[in-house]
Amino acid sequence: MPDGVIAGFLAPHAPHFLYGENPPQNEARSRGGWEVIRWAYEAARADLERLRPDVLVVHSPHWITPVGHHVLAVPHLRGKSVDPIFPNLFRYHYDITVDAQLAEAIVEEAGAHGLLARAMRNPAFRVDYGTIVTLHMLRPDWDLPVVGLSSHSWPYWDGPTPDEEIREVDVLGKATRAAIERLGRRAVVLASNSLSHRHFSEEPDPPDDMSQEHHYNDLGYRWDVRMIELLRAGRTREVFELMPEFTREALPETKSGSVTWMFSAMDYPEVPGKLYGYGAAIGTGNAVMGFDLTDSIVAGR
Amino acid sequence: MPAVSAFLVPGSPLPLLRGDEPPYRPLRRALDEVAGRLADSRPDVLLVYSTRWIAVLDALWQTRPRLDGVHVDEVWHDLGDLPHDLRVDTDLAHACVAATNAMGLRAKGVDFEAFPVDTGAVVANALLNAGERPIPLVIAANNIYHDGPTTERLGALALSQAEHQGKRAAALAIGGLSTEFHRAEIDLSDDHISDPAKDELNRRLFDLLAGGDTDAIRAFLPEFSDRARGDQHMKHLWWLLGASGGVQGATLQAYGPDYGSGAAVMEFTTVSEQAVETPRPGATAVAPGANRGAPVWQAAMRPGRRRAAARSWSRPSP
């Protein structure tokens, strides 16, 4: 089995998905909902299991760090994470094992690549819901060590993400890959991102009333489909050529950098993405997709 | 009745956690002074808006009576924990929820154990409200889809509800100015505003706030937000315009860096009580227009024309 970055998943983090699952770790209870995305995650979990990774590395838009790129580096993190945006849906008791050695290596490599990067070594730190939801939905047993990276960019900024921030997450992806390869880990990288990201501004009552769920607007939906089609065809270069226009028009969460980071960590492979499912959460567009690099790694060797 | 006092303070934890570093000493000293000014104004409630409590759905108001725990900042986690114990005026907060819904904006109370109070509210409470008899708070979230005028209306609503309950209110805006952080590692002792152009914009904003021309302030805030990448569209200042009942000037107590971004401590002079049209109970009064009285912070204190002994001006670094 090859090591290095063996796969990536586009794994959106709306707390609604986890809320719909009703896991014992979450205090909030639902009647279900968002099944299309939750079924997509079920299929993605099976593929993740087949990949047999050593570690999951996730980049989250909801650990927002305007100063530098930060990496969870406490070997064991335990606590309760209440989502400041959706506290009624997400009050999750987490117990996370971190690959602290890899985390420190990513910080070192990021520094060596010229980035301002810091290891987060404070055990009282609250892990954000973007990190937790993505990891839980892909690996609800939490039996793999993880590494969490912060987002240097503000996901809700009105304008396009500044070029220098896109360049930074590209470099961060390269640094992540270098650290993974240096330590010989079999790593799966996860972009905790929705696509189009315009929210409703009022919450349905009850929140799991699926008759109220739909895409916020047609423009966002059509942009999402266009990008998904390109990703399914493995036309990665075109995806990133379109990214600035996509960012301007669909206000996607990709502006937080997670997708760019993931593809950079995978070295922008032109491999067909596998679409597990696509659906809306409070108006945003969410695709669960996988990019398996194992065949191309073996062929490359 | 206007607010009995009104202040702008930064949401950064650096003045609290590293207040001994030269760039943050003026901010810390000013915050300590403002704590006394706040107490002297004898408010029954502090109307708080922090840019760092982000919401996307509905207008959220804290309704949990006590918010205690240990917070760790998302960026400055290596500088220490932030224990906190905030008391909320739940009667007033519930009244604000009801009044917000009544004005046609969906609102909810937030009452959850272990809710992550944002760094700005934690730090401001620790520095300004840590006495034996803390002032109860009303805290509104920053809904990113609310614009400045909507936020001003929410501030005014909170003030009018406080008056309806017979409470003396103080207004507190927690947030930054320009937001261009350093991209490379610097020693905190060398912190400075990262971009001279944004520094100038910050100072232009101080001039306007000092002048107390609220129409001019409202007109400039969008431009400032665009050009200086103002913190969260500067909605904390829109809140202050509403929650204060109107301002007629401001004193700049300190100005300094927050890892390259701008941070300031300002005390506002609220309009005189006679100038305020008393709102009807439950009404959502908008702050009255400009009172062009003499500004407290004078243009003569601008860089290059500053009096050597001016207490209220602090340079970003020595």
Coordinates of C-alpha atoms in Angstrom, one line a residue:
Chain A
M1 CA 0.0 0.0 0.0
P2 CA 1.4 3.4 -0.9
D3 CA 2.0 6.1 1.7
G4 CA 1.8 9.9 1.4
V5 CA -1.5 11.6 0.5
I6 CA -3.6 8.8 -0.7
A7 CA -7.0 10.5 -1.1
G8 CA -9.0 13.6 -0.5
F9 CA -12.7 14.1 0.3
L10 CA -14.8 17.2 -0.2
A11 CA -16.7 16.8 3.1
P12 CA -19.0 19.7 4.0
H13 CA -19.7 20.5 7.6
A14 CA -23.2 22.0 8.1
P15 CA -24.1 20.9 11.6
H16 CA -27.5 19.9 10.3
F17 CA -26.0 16.7 8.9
L18 CA -24.7 15.6 12.3
Y19 CA -27.9 16.8 14.0
G20 CA -29.9 14.7 11.6
E21 CA -27.8 11.6 12.6
N22 CA -28.6 11.9 16.3
P23 CA -25.3 10.5 17.5
P24 CA -25.0 10.0 21.3
Q25 CA -22.2 12.7 21.5
N26 CA -24.7 15.4 20.4
E27 CA -27.1 16.8 23.0
A28 CA -29.5 18.2 20.4
R29 CA -32.1 15.7 19.0
S30 CA -33.7 15.8 15.6
R31 CA -36.3 13.8 13.7
G32 CA -33.7 13.1 11.0
G33 CA -33.5 15.1 7.8
W34 CA -30.8 15.9 5.2
E35 CA -30.9 12.2 4.3
V36 CA -29.4 12.6 0.8
I37 CA -26.2 14.0 2.3
R38 CA -26.2 11.6 5.2
W39 CA -26.5 8.7 2.8
A40 CA -23.7 10.1 0.7
Y41 CA -21.5 10.1 3.8
E42 CA -22.4 6.5 4.4
A43 CA -21.0 5.6 1.0
A44 CA -18.0 7.8 1.5
R45 CA -17.3 6.1 4.9
A46 CA -17.1 2.7 3.2
D47 CA -14.6 4.0 0.7
L48 CA -12.6 5.6 3.4
E49 CA -12.5 2.3 5.2
R50 CA -11.1 0.6 2.1
L51 CA -8.3 3.2 1.9
R52 CA -7.0 2.2 5.4
P53 CA -5.4 5.5 6.2
D54 CA -3.1 6.2 9.2
V55 CA -4.5 9.7 9.7
L56 CA -7.2 12.1 8.6
V57 CA -6.1 15.7 8.0
V58 CA -8.9 18.3 7.9
H59 CA -8.9 22.0 7.0
S60 CA -11.9 23.8 8.6
P61 CA -13.4 27.2 7.7
H62 CA -14.8 27.6 11.3
W63 CA -11.5 27.7 13.1
I64 CA -10.9 31.2 11.9
T65 CA -7.4 32.6 12.5
P66 CA -6.7 35.9 10.7
V67 CA -3.2 35.7 12.1
G68 CA -1.4 32.7 10.7
H69 CA -2.2 29.1 10.0
H70 CA -2.8 27.0 13.1
V71 CA -2.7 23.2 13.6
L72 CA -4.2 21.2 16.4
A73 CA -1.2 19.6 18.2
V74 CA -2.5 18.4 21.5
P75 CA -2.3 14.6 21.6
H76 CA -5.7 14.3 23.2
L77 CA -8.5 16.8 23.1
R78 CA -11.7 16.3 25.1
G79 CA -14.5 18.7 25.7
K80 CA -17.9 20.0 24.6
S81 CA -18.2 22.1 21.5
V82 CA -21.2 24.3 21.2
D83 CA -21.6 25.9 17.8
P84 CA -21.9 29.6 18.3
I85 CA -23.9 29.9 15.1
F86 CA -26.2 26.9 15.5
P87 CA -26.2 26.2 19.3
N88 CA -29.6 24.7 19.1
L89 CA -28.3 22.0 16.7
F90 CA -24.8 21.3 17.8
R91 CA -23.6 20.7 21.3
Y92 CA -21.2 17.9 20.9
H93 CA -19.0 16.0 23.4
Y94 CA -15.8 15.2 21.6
D95 CA -12.9 12.9 22.4
I96 CA -10.2 13.3 19.8
T97 CA -6.9 11.7 19.3
V98 CA -4.5 13.9 17.4
D99 CA -1.4 12.9 15.5
A100 CA 0.6 15.5 17.3
Q101 CA 3.8 14.4 15.6
L102 CA 2.4 15.1 12.2
A103 CA 0.8 18.3 13.4
E104 CA 4.2 19.6 14.5
A105 CA 5.7 18.5 11.3
I106 CA 3.1 20.4 9.3
V107 CA 3.9 23.6 11.3
E108 CA 7.6 23.1 10.7
E109 CA 7.1 22.6 7.0
A110 CA 4.7 25.6 6.8
G111 CA 7.3 27.7 8.5
A112 CA 10.0 26.4 6.1
H113 CA 7.7 27.3 3.2
G114 CA 7.6 30.9 4.5
L115 CA 4.2 30.8 6.2
L116 CA 3.3 32.1 9.6
A117 CA 2.2 28.9 11.3
R118 CA 1.6 27.8 14.9
A119 CA 1.0 24.6 16.7
M120 CA -2.1 24.8 19.0
R121 CA -0.9 23.1 22.2
N122 CA -3.5 24.4 24.7
P123 CA -5.5 21.5 26.0
A124 CA -8.4 23.8 27.0
F125 CA -9.0 24.8 23.4
R126 CA -12.5 24.2 22.0
V127 CA -12.5 22.4 18.7
D128 CA -14.7 24.0 16.1
Y129 CA -17.8 22.4 14.6
G130 CA -16.4 22.4 11.1
T131 CA -13.6 20.1 12.1
I132 CA -15.9 17.9 14.2
V133 CA -18.8 17.5 11.8
T134 CA -16.6 16.6 8.8
L135 CA -14.6 14.1 10.9
H136 CA -17.7 12.6 12.5
M137 CA -19.6 12.2 9.3
L138 CA -16.7 10.4 7.6
R139 CA -15.5 8.4 10.6
P140 CA -18.1 8.3 13.4
D141 CA -16.1 5.7 15.3
W142 CA -13.3 8.3 15.8
D143 CA -10.8 5.4 15.7
L144 CA -8.2 7.2 13.6
P145 CA -5.9 9.9 14.7
V146 CA -6.6 13.3 13.1
V147 CA -4.9 16.6 12.5
G148 CA -7.0 19.8 12.2
L149 CA -5.9 23.0 10.4
S150 CA -7.4 26.4 10.8
S151 CA -8.6 28.7 8.1
H152 CA -6.6 31.9 7.6
S153 CA -9.4 33.4 5.5
W154 CA -12.7 34.8 6.4
P155 CA -15.4 32.6 4.8
Y156 CA -18.1 35.2 4.9
W157 CA -16.2 38.1 3.3
D158 CA -18.3 39.7 0.6
G159 CA -15.5 40.0 -1.9
P160 CA -13.4 37.4 -3.5
T161 CA -10.6 35.9 -1.4
P162 CA -7.5 38.0 -1.8
D163 CA -5.0 36.4 -4.1
E164 CA -2.3 36.4 -1.4
E165 CA -4.6 34.2 0.8
I166 CA -5.2 31.8 -2.0
R167 CA -1.5 31.6 -2.6
E168 CA -1.0 30.9 1.1
V169 CA -3.3 28.0 1.3
D170 CA -1.7 26.6 -1.8
V171 CA 1.6 26.7 0.0
L172 CA 0.0 25.3 3.1
G173 CA -1.1 22.3 1.0
K174 CA 2.4 21.7 -0.2
A175 CA 3.7 22.0 3.3
T176 CA 1.1 19.5 4.5
R177 CA 2.1 17.0 1.8
A178 CA 5.8 17.4 2.6
A179 CA 5.2 16.7 6.3
I180 CA 3.0 13.7 5.5
E181 CA 5.7 12.3 3.1
R182 CA 8.5 13.0 5.6
L183 CA 6.8 11.0 8.3
G184 CA 5.7 8.3 5.9
R185 CA 2.0 8.6 6.8
R186 CA -0.9 7.2 4.7
A187 CA -3.0 10.3 5.0
V188 CA -6.5 11.3 3.7
V189 CA -7.0 15.0 3.4
L190 CA -10.4 16.5 4.0
A191 CA -11.8 19.9 2.8
S192 CA -14.5 20.8 5.2
N193 CA -16.4 23.0 2.7
S194 CA -19.7 23.6 1.2
L195 CA -19.9 24.9 -2.4
S196 CA -22.3 27.8 -2.9
H197 CA -22.7 29.3 0.6
R198 CA -25.5 31.8 0.6
H199 CA -27.6 31.0 3.7
F200 CA -31.1 31.6 4.6
S201 CA -31.2 34.4 7.2
E202 CA -34.1 32.9 9.2
E203 CA -34.2 29.4 10.6
P204 CA -37.2 27.2 9.9
D205 CA -39.3 26.1 12.9
P206 CA -38.6 23.3 13.5
P207 CA -35.1 23.3 12.1
D208 CA -35.6 19.8 10.6
D209 CA -38.7 20.8 8.6
M210 CA -37.4 19.4 5.2
S211 CA -40.3 21.1 3.3
Q212 CA -38.3 24.4 4.0
E213 CA -35.0 23.1 2.6
H214 CA -33.9 24.1 -0.8
H215 CA -31.0 25.9 -2.6
Y216 CA -30.9 29.6 -1.8
N217 CA -30.9 30.6 -5.4
D218 CA -30.6 29.1 -8.9
L219 CA -27.3 30.8 -9.6
G220 CA -25.6 29.0 -6.7
Y221 CA -27.1 25.7 -7.7
R222 CA -26.0 26.0 -11.3
W223 CA -22.5 27.0 -10.4
D224 CA -22.3 24.1 -8.0
V225 CA -23.4 21.6 -10.7
R226 CA -20.9 23.1 -13.2
M227 CA -18.0 22.7 -10.7
I228 CA -19.2 19.2 -9.7
E229 CA -19.3 18.1 -13.4
L230 CA -15.7 19.3 -13.8
L231 CA -14.6 17.6 -10.7
R232 CA -16.3 14.4 -11.7
A233 CA -14.5 14.5 -15.1
G234 CA -11.1 15.1 -13.4
R235 CA -10.7 18.5 -15.0
T236 CA -9.0 20.0 -12.0
R237 CA -7.1 22.7 -13.9
E238 CA -10.4 24.1 -15.2
V239 CA -11.9 24.0 -11.8
F240 CA -9.2 26.3 -10.5
E241 CA -9.3 28.5 -13.5
L242 CA -12.9 29.1 -12.8
M243 CA -12.5 29.5 -9.0
P244 CA -12.3 33.3 -9.0
E245 CA -15.5 33.6 -11.0
F246 CA -17.2 30.9 -9.0
T247 CA -16.2 32.8 -5.8
R248 CA -17.6 36.1 -7.1
E249 CA -20.9 34.7 -8.3
A250 CA -21.8 31.9 -6.0
L251 CA -20.2 33.2 -2.8
P252 CA -18.9 29.7 -2.1
E253 CA -17.3 28.6 1.2
T254 CA -14.3 27.6 -0.9
K255 CA -13.1 31.1 -0.2
S256 CA -12.0 29.9 3.2
G257 CA -9.3 28.0 1.3
S258 CA -10.1 24.4 2.3
V259 CA -10.6 23.1 -1.3
T260 CA -7.4 24.8 -2.6
W261 CA -5.5 23.4 0.4
M262 CA -6.8 19.9 -0.3
F263 CA -6.0 19.9 -4.0
S264 CA -2.6 21.4 -3.3
A265 CA -1.9 18.7 -0.8
M266 CA -2.9 16.2 -3.5
D267 CA -0.7 18.0 -6.1
Y268 CA -3.8 19.0 -8.1
P269 CA -4.5 15.5 -9.6
E270 CA -6.5 15.2 -12.8
V271 CA -8.4 12.2 -11.4
P272 CA -12.1 11.8 -11.7
G273 CA -13.9 12.7 -8.5
K274 CA -16.6 10.3 -7.2
L275 CA -19.8 12.1 -6.3
Y276 CA -21.5 10.5 -3.3
G277 CA -24.3 13.1 -3.1
Y278 CA -25.3 16.7 -3.4
G279 CA -27.9 18.7 -1.4
A280 CA -28.9 21.8 0.4
A281 CA -28.5 22.8 4.0
I282 CA -30.2 26.1 5.0
G283 CA -29.8 27.1 1.4
T284 CA -26.1 26.3 0.9
G285 CA -24.9 23.7 -1.7
N286 CA -23.1 20.7 -0.3
A287 CA -21.4 18.0 -2.3
V288 CA -19.7 14.9 -0.8
M289 CA -17.0 13.8 -3.2
G290 CA -13.9 11.6 -3.0
F291 CA -10.7 11.7 -5.0
D292 CA -8.8 8.4 -4.7
L293 CA -5.1 8.7 -5.6
T294 CA -4.0 5.2 -4.8
D295 CA -4.1 4.0 -8.5
S296 CA -2.2 7.0 -9.7
I297 CA 0.4 6.7 -6.9
V298 CA 1.0 3.1 -7.8
A299 CA 1.1 3.9 -11.5
G300 CA 3.5 6.7 -10.9
R301 CA 5.9 4.5 -9.1
Chain B
M1 CA -33.0 58.9 27.8
P2 CA -29.6 58.5 26.1
A3 CA -27.0 56.0 27.4
V4 CA -25.2 57.2 30.5
S5 CA -21.9 56.3 28.9
A6 CA -20.7 54.8 25.6
F7 CA -17.4 53.2 24.6
L8 CA -15.5 51.6 21.8
V9 CA -13.0 49.0 22.8
P10 CA -11.0 46.4 20.9
G11 CA -12.0 42.7 20.7
S12 CA -8.3 41.6 20.8
P13 CA -7.0 39.7 23.8
L14 CA -3.6 41.2 23.4
P15 CA -4.1 44.1 25.8
L16 CA -5.3 41.7 28.4
L17 CA -2.8 38.9 27.9
R18 CA 0.2 41.0 26.9
G19 CA -0.7 44.4 28.3
D20 CA 2.9 44.8 29.4
E21 CA 4.2 44.8 25.8
P22 CA 5.0 48.4 24.8
P23 CA 2.6 48.5 21.8
Y24 CA -0.3 47.4 24.0
R25 CA 0.4 49.4 27.1
P26 CA -1.5 52.5 26.0
L27 CA -4.5 50.4 25.1
R28 CA -4.4 48.6 28.4
R29 CA -4.0 51.8 30.4
A30 CA -6.9 53.3 28.5
L31 CA -9.0 50.2 29.2
D32 CA -8.3 50.4 32.9
E33 CA -9.2 54.1 32.9
V34 CA -12.4 53.4 30.9
A35 CA -13.4 50.8 33.5
G36 CA -13.5 53.5 36.0
R37 CA -15.4 55.8 33.8
L38 CA -17.9 53.1 33.1
A39 CA -18.4 52.4 36.8
D40 CA -18.7 56.2 37.5
S41 CA -21.6 56.4 35.1
R42 CA -23.6 54.0 37.3
P43 CA -25.4 52.0 34.6
D44 CA -27.9 49.3 35.5
V45 CA -27.1 47.4 32.3
L46 CA -24.4 47.3 29.7
L47 CA -25.6 47.0 26.1
V48 CA -22.9 45.0 24.3
Y49 CA -22.2 44.2 20.7
S50 CA -19.1 42.3 19.7
T51 CA -18.1 41.7 16.1
R52 CA -16.7 38.3 17.0
W53 CA -20.0 36.7 18.0
I54 CA -21.0 35.7 14.5
A55 CA -24.5 34.6 13.6
V56 CA -26.1 33.8 10.2
L57 CA -29.7 33.0 11.2
D58 CA -32.0 35.3 13.0
A59 CA -31.0 38.1 15.5
L60 CA -29.6 36.3 18.5
W61 CA -29.5 37.7 22.1
Q62 CA -27.9 36.0 25.0
T63 CA -30.5 35.0 27.5
R64 CA -28.5 32.7 29.8
P65 CA -28.2 34.3 33.3
R66 CA -24.6 33.4 33.8
L67 CA -22.0 32.6 31.2
D68 CA -18.9 31.2 32.9
G69 CA -16.1 29.0 32.0
V70 CA -12.7 29.1 30.4
H71 CA -12.3 30.5 26.9
V72 CA -9.2 30.0 24.7
D73 CA -8.7 32.4 21.9
E74 CA -8.6 30.9 18.4
V75 CA -5.4 32.7 17.5
W76 CA -3.6 33.5 20.8
H77 CA -4.1 30.1 22.4
D78 CA -0.5 30.1 23.4
L79 CA -0.8 33.3 25.5
G80 CA -3.1 31.8 28.2
D81 CA -6.6 30.9 29.1
L82 CA -9.4 33.4 29.5
P83 CA -11.6 32.5 32.5
H84 CA -14.8 34.4 32.5
D85 CA -18.0 34.9 34.4
L86 CA -20.5 37.1 32.6
R87 CA -23.9 38.1 34.1
V88 CA -26.8 38.7 31.8
D89 CA -29.8 40.9 32.4
T90 CA -32.3 38.2 31.2
D91 CA -35.4 40.3 31.7
L92 CA -34.1 42.9 29.4
A93 CA -32.6 40.4 27.0
H94 CA -36.0 38.6 26.7
A95 CA -37.6 42.0 26.1
C96 CA -35.1 42.7 23.3
V97 CA -36.0 39.3 21.7
A98 CA -39.7 40.1 21.8
A99 CA -39.2 43.7 20.5
T100 CA -36.9 42.5 17.7
N101 CA -39.6 40.0 16.6
A102 CA -42.2 42.8 16.9
M103 CA -40.2 45.0 14.5
G104 CA -40.3 42.3 11.9
L105 CA -36.8 40.8 12.3
R106 CA -36.7 37.2 13.5
A107 CA -35.0 36.9 16.8
K108 CA -34.1 34.2 19.4
G109 CA -32.7 34.0 22.8
V110 CA -29.6 31.9 23.3
D111 CA -29.4 29.9 26.5
F112 CA -27.0 27.0 26.3
E113 CA -24.5 25.7 28.8
A114 CA -20.9 25.9 27.6
F115 CA -21.9 28.4 24.9
P116 CA -18.6 29.8 23.5
V117 CA -18.7 33.4 24.4
D118 CA -16.5 35.3 22.0
T119 CA -13.0 36.6 22.9
G120 CA -14.2 40.2 22.5
A121 CA -16.9 39.9 25.1
V122 CA -14.8 37.9 27.4
V123 CA -11.9 40.4 27.3
A124 CA -14.0 43.5 27.6
N125 CA -15.9 42.0 30.6
A126 CA -12.6 41.1 32.2
L127 CA -11.1 44.5 31.8
L128 CA -14.1 46.8 32.2
N129 CA -16.5 44.9 34.4
A130 CA -14.6 42.8 36.9
G131 CA -15.7 44.5 40.1
E132 CA -17.4 42.9 43.0
R133 CA -20.8 44.0 41.6
P134 CA -20.5 43.4 37.9
I135 CA -22.9 45.3 35.6
P136 CA -25.4 42.9 34.0
L137 CA -25.1 42.6 30.3
V138 CA -27.3 42.4 27.3
I139 CA -25.3 40.9 24.4
A140 CA -26.5 40.9 20.8
A141 CA -24.9 38.8 18.0
N142 CA -23.3 40.0 14.8
N143 CA -25.6 38.6 12.2
I144 CA -23.4 38.8 9.0
Y145 CA -26.5 39.5 6.9
H146 CA -27.6 42.5 8.9
D147 CA -26.3 45.8 7.5
G148 CA -25.2 48.8 9.5
P149 CA -28.6 50.5 9.7
T150 CA -30.3 47.3 10.9
T151 CA -27.6 47.0 13.6
E152 CA -28.2 50.6 14.6
R153 CA -31.9 49.9 15.0
L154 CA -31.1 46.9 17.2
G155 CA -28.9 49.1 19.4
A156 CA -31.6 51.7 19.6
L157 CA -34.1 48.9 20.4
A158 CA -32.0 47.7 23.3
L159 CA -31.7 51.2 24.7
S160 CA -35.5 51.9 24.4
Q161 CA -36.2 48.6 26.1
A162 CA -33.8 49.4 28.9
E163 CA -35.6 52.7 29.4
H164 CA -38.9 51.0 29.3
Q165 CA -37.7 48.9 32.3
G166 CA -36.4 52.0 34.0
K167 CA -32.8 51.1 33.7
R168 CA -29.8 53.3 33.1
A169 CA -27.9 51.8 30.2
A170 CA -24.3 52.1 29.0
A171 CA -23.4 51.2 25.4
L172 CA -20.3 49.1 24.5
A173 CA -19.0 48.5 21.0
I174 CA -16.4 45.7 20.9
G175 CA -14.4 45.4 17.7
G176 CA -11.4 46.6 15.7
L177 CA -10.8 49.2 13.0
S178 CA -8.7 48.3 9.9
T179 CA -8.1 44.6 9.7
E180 CA -4.9 43.9 7.9
F181 CA -2.9 41.6 10.1
H182 CA 0.8 40.9 9.7
R183 CA 1.5 37.9 7.5
A184 CA 4.9 37.2 8.8
E185 CA 5.9 36.5 12.4
I186 CA 6.8 39.6 14.4
D187 CA 7.8 40.1 17.9
L188 CA 4.8 41.5 19.8
S189 CA 7.1 44.2 21.2
D190 CA 7.5 45.4 17.6
D191 CA 3.8 45.5 16.7
H192 CA 2.6 48.4 14.6
I193 CA -0.2 49.2 12.1
S194 CA 0.8 47.2 9.1
D195 CA -0.3 49.6 6.4
P196 CA 0.2 53.4 6.5
A197 CA -2.8 54.0 4.3
K198 CA -5.0 52.1 6.7
D199 CA -3.5 53.9 9.6
E200 CA -4.5 57.2 7.9
L201 CA -8.1 55.8 7.4
N202 CA -8.3 54.9 11.0
R203 CA -7.3 58.4 12.0
R204 CA -9.8 59.9 9.6
L205 CA -12.4 57.8 11.3
F206 CA -11.3 59.2 14.7
D207 CA -11.8 62.7 13.4
L208 CA -15.3 62.0 12.3
L209 CA -16.2 60.3 15.5
A210 CA -14.8 63.1 17.5
G211 CA -16.8 65.6 15.4
G212 CA -20.0 63.8 16.4
D213 CA -21.7 64.4 13.1
T214 CA -23.7 61.2 13.0
D215 CA -24.8 61.6 9.4
A216 CA -21.2 62.0 8.3
I217 CA -20.2 59.0 10.4
R218 CA -22.9 56.9 8.8
A219 CA -21.9 58.1 5.4
F220 CA -18.2 57.2 5.9
L221 CA -18.5 53.8 7.6
P222 CA -19.2 51.9 4.3
E223 CA -16.2 53.6 2.6
F224 CA -14.0 52.9 5.6
S225 CA -15.1 49.3 5.6
D226 CA -14.2 48.9 2.0
R227 CA -10.9 50.7 2.0
A228 CA -9.6 49.7 5.4
R229 CA -11.3 46.3 5.4
G230 CA -13.1 47.5 8.5
D231 CA -13.8 44.9 11.1
Q232 CA -17.2 43.3 10.2
H233 CA -18.3 46.4 8.2
M234 CA -17.8 48.3 11.4
K235 CA -21.2 47.2 12.7
H236 CA -20.1 47.6 16.2
L237 CA -20.0 51.4 15.6
W238 CA -23.5 51.3 14.1
W239 CA -24.6 49.5 17.2
L240 CA -23.1 52.2 19.3
L241 CA -24.9 54.9 17.4
G242 CA -28.2 53.2 18.2
A243 CA -27.5 52.0 21.7
S244 CA -26.0 55.3 22.9
G245 CA -29.1 57.3 21.9
G246 CA -26.8 59.4 19.7
V247 CA -23.4 60.8 20.1
Q248 CA -22.0 64.4 19.9
G249 CA -18.3 63.7 20.2
A250 CA -15.7 61.3 21.3
T251 CA -12.4 61.2 23.1
L252 CA -9.7 58.9 21.8
Q253 CA -8.2 57.3 24.8
A254 CA -5.7 55.1 23.0
Y255 CA -4.9 53.9 19.5
G256 CA -2.6 51.0 18.7
P257 CA -2.0 47.9 16.8
D258 CA -3.5 44.5 17.0
Y259 CA -0.9 42.5 15.2
G260 CA -1.0 45.0 12.4
S261 CA -4.7 45.8 12.5
G262 CA -6.1 48.9 14.2
A263 CA -7.5 49.0 17.7
A264 CA -8.8 51.9 19.7
V265 CA -10.3 52.8 23.0
M266 CA -12.8 55.7 22.7
E267 CA -15.2 57.3 25.0
F268 CA -18.2 58.9 23.5
T269 CA -20.2 61.9 24.6
T270 CA -23.8 61.0 24.2
V271 CA -26.4 63.6 23.2
S272 CA -28.0 65.5 26.0
E273 CA -31.1 64.0 27.3
Q274 CA -33.2 67.0 26.1
A275 CA -32.1 66.3 22.6
V276 CA -33.5 62.8 22.6
E277 CA -37.1 62.2 21.6
T278 CA -38.4 59.9 24.2
P279 CA -39.3 56.6 22.5
R280 CA -42.6 55.0 23.1
P281 CA -42.4 51.8 25.1
G282 CA -41.6 49.0 22.7
A283 CA -40.8 51.4 19.9
T284 CA -37.5 51.1 18.0
A285 CA -36.1 54.6 18.1
V286 CA -33.3 55.5 15.8
A287 CA -30.6 57.6 17.2
P288 CA -31.2 61.3 16.6
G289 CA -29.3 63.3 14.1
A290 CA -26.1 65.2 14.5
N291 CA -25.5 67.4 17.4
R292 CA -22.6 69.5 16.2
G293 CA -21.2 70.5 19.5
A294 CA -17.5 70.9 19.9
P295 CA -15.7 67.6 19.6
V296 CA -13.9 66.4 22.6
W297 CA -11.0 65.0 20.6
Q298 CA -9.7 67.9 18.7
A299 CA -8.3 67.8 15.2
A300 CA -5.3 69.7 16.6
M301 CA -4.3 66.4 18.2
R302 CA -3.7 64.7 14.8
P303 CA -0.2 63.5 14.0
G304 CA 2.2 66.3 13.4
R305 CA 0.0 68.8 15.2
R306 CA -0.3 66.8 18.4
R307 CA 0.5 68.5 21.7
A308 CA 3.4 66.8 23.3
A309 CA 1.6 66.3 26.5
A310 CA -1.7 65.1 25.1
R311 CA -2.7 62.2 27.2
S312 CA -5.3 60.7 25.0
W313 CA -3.1 60.0 22.0
S314 CA -1.1 56.9 21.8
R315 CA 1.3 56.0 19.0
P316 CA 1.3 52.4 17.8
S317 CA 4.7 51.8 19.1
P318 CA 7.3 53.8 21.1

